[in-house]
JSON list of C-alpha atoms in Angstrom, two decimals:
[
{"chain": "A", "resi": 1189, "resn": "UNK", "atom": "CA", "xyz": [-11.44, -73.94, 34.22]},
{"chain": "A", "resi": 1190, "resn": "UNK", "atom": "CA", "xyz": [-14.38, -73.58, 34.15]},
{"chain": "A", "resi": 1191, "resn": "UNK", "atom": "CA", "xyz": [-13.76, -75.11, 38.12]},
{"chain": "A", "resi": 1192, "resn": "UNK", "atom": "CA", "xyz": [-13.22, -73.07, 41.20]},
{"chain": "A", "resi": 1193, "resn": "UNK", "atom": "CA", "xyz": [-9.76, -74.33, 41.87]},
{"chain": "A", "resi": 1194, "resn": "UNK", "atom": "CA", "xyz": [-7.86, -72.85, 39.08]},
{"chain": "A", "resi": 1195, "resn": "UNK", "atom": "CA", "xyz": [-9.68, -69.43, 40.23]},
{"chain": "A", "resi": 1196, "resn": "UNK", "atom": "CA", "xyz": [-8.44, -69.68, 43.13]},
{"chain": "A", "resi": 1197, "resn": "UNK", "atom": "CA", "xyz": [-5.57, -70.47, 42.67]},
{"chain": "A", "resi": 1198, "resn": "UNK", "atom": "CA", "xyz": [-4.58, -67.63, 40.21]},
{"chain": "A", "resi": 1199, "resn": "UNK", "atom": "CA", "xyz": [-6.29, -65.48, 42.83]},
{"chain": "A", "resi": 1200, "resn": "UNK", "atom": "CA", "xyz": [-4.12, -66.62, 45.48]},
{"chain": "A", "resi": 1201, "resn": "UNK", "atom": "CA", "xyz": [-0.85, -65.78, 43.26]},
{"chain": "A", "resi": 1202, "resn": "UNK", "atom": "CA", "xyz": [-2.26, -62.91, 43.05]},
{"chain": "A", "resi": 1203, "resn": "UNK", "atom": "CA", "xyz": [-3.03, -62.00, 46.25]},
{"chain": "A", "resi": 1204, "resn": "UNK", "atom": "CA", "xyz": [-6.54, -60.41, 45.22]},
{"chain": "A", "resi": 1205, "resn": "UNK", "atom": "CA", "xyz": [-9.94, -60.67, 46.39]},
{"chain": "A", "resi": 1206, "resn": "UNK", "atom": "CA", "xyz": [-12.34, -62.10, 43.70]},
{"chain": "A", "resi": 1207, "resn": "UNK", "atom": "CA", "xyz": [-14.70, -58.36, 43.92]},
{"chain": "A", "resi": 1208, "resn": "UNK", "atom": "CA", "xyz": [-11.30, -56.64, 42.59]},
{"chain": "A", "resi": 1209, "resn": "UNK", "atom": "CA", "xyz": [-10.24, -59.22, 39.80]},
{"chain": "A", "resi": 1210, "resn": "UNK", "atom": "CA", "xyz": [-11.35, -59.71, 36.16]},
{"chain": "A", "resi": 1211, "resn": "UNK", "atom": "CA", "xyz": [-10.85, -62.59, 33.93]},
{"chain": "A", "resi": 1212, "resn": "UNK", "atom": "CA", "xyz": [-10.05, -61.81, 30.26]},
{"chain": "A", "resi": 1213, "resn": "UNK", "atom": "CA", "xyz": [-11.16, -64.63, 27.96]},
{"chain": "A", "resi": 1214, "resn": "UNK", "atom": "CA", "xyz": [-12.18, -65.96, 24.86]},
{"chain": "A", "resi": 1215, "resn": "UNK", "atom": "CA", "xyz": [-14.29, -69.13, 26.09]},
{"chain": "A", "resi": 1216, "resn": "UNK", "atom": "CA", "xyz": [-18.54, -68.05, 27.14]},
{"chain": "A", "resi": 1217, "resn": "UNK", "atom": "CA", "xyz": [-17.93, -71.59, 28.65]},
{"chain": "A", "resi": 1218, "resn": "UNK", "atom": "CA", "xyz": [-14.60, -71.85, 30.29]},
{"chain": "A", "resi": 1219, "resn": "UNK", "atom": "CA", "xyz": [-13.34, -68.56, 30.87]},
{"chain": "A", "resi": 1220, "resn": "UNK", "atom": "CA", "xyz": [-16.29, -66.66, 31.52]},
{"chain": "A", "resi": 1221, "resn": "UNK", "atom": "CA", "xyz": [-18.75, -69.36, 33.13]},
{"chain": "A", "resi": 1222, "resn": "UNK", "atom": "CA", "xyz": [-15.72, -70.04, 35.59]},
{"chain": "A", "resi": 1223, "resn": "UNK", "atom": "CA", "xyz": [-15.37, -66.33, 36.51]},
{"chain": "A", "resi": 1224, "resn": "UNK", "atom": "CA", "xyz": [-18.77, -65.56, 37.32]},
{"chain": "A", "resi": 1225, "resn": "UNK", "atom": "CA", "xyz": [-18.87, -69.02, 39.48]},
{"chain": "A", "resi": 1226, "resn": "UNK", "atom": "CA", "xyz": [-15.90, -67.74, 41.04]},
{"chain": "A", "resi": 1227, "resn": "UNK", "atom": "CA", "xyz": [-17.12, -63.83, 41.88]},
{"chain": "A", "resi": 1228, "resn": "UNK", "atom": "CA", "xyz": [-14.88, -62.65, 39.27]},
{"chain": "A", "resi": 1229, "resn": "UNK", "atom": "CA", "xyz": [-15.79, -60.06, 37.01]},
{"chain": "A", "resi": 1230, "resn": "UNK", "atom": "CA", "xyz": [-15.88, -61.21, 33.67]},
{"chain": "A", "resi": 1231, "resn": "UNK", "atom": "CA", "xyz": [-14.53, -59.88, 29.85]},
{"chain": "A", "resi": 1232, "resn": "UNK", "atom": "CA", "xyz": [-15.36, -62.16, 26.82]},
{"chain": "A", "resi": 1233, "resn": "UNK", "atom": "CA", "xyz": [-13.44, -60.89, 23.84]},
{"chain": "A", "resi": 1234, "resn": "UNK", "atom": "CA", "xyz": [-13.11, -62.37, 20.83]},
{"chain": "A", "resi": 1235, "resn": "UNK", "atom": "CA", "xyz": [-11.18, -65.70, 19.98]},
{"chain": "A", "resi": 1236, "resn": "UNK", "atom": "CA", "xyz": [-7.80, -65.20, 18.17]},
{"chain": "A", "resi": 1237, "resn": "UNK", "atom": "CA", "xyz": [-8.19, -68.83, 17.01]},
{"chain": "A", "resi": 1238, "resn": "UNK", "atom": "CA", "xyz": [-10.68, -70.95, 16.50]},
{"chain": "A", "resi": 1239, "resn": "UNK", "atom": "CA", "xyz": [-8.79, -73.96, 18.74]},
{"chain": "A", "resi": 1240, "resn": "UNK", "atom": "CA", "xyz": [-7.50, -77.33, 17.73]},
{"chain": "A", "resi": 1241, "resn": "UNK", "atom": "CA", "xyz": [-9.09, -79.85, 20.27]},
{"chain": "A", "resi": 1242, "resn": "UNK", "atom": "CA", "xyz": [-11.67, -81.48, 19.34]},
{"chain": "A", "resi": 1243, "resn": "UNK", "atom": "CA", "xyz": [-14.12, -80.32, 22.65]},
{"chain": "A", "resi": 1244, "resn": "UNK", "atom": "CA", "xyz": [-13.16, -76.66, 21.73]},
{"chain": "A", "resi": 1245, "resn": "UNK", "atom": "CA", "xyz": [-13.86, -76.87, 18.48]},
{"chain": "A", "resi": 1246, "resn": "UNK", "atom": "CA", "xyz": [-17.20, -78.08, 19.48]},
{"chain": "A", "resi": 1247, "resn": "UNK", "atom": "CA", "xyz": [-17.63, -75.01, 22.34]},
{"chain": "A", "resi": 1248, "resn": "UNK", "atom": "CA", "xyz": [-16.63, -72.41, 20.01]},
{"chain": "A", "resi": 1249, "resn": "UNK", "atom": "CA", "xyz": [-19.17, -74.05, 17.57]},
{"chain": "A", "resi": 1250, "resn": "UNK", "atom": "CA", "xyz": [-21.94, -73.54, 20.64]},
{"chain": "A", "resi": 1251, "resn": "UNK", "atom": "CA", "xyz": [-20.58, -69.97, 21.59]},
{"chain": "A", "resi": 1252, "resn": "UNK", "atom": "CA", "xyz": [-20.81, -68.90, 18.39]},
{"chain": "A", "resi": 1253, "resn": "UNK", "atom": "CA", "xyz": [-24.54, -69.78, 18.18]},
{"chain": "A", "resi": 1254, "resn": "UNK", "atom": "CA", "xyz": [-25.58, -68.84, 21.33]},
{"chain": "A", "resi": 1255, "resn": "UNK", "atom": "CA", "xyz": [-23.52, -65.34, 20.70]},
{"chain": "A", "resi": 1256, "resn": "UNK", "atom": "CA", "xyz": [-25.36, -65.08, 17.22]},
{"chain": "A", "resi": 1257, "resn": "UNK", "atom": "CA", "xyz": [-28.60, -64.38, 19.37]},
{"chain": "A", "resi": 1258, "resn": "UNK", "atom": "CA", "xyz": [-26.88, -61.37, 21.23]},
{"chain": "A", "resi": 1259, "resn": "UNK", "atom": "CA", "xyz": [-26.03, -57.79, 19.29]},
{"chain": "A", "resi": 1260, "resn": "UNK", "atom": "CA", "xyz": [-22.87, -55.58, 20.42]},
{"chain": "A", "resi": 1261, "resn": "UNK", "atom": "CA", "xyz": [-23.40, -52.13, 21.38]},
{"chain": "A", "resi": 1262, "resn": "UNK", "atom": "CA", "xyz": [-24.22, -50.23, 17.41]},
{"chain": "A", "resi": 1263, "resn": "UNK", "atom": "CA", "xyz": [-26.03, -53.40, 15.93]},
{"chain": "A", "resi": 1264, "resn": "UNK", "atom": "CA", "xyz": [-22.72, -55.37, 15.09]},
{"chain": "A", "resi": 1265, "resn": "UNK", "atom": "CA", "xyz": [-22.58, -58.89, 15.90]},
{"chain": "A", "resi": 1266, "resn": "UNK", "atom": "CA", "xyz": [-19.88, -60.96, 17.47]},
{"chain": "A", "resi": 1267, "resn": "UNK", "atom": "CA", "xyz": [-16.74, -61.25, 15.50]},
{"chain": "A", "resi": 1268, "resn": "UNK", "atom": "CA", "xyz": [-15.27, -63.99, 13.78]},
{"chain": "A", "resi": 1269, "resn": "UNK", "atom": "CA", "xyz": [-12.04, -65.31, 14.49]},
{"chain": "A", "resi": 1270, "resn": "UNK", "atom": "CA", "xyz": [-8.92, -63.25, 13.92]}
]
């Protein structure tokens, strides 16, 4: 991820077209980027950790500020790490 060929791949396994298969993720850059590139519909929910590498630590840094800028449904903004 975020590249077409792991998309495709999981969408070959399972034997769906993109228009009738989500992605679940908790990457704005990886997981959901990819899916949208790939026709995939898209969840973002929220991280369950906030990663060890250092490149993710540095994504979830960026997600969380671009994410900051964005309000859920009822004023609440994006949770923090469980």
């Amino acid at each position: 991820k975020p590249w077409g060929r792991a998309f495709r791949r999981g969408l070959a396994e399972l034997g769906t077209p993109a228009s009738e298969t989500a992605m679940v993720g908790d990457q704005l850059f990886t997981d959901v980027f990819g899916a949208n590139r790939a026709g995939l519909v898209s969840v973002l929910v929220a991280p369950l950790s906030p990663g060890l590498l250092p490149h993710t630590r540095v994504l979830r840094h960026l997600e969380k500020r671009l994410l900051r800028r964005f309000r859920l449904p009822g004023g609440s903004t994006w949770p923090s790490y469980r």
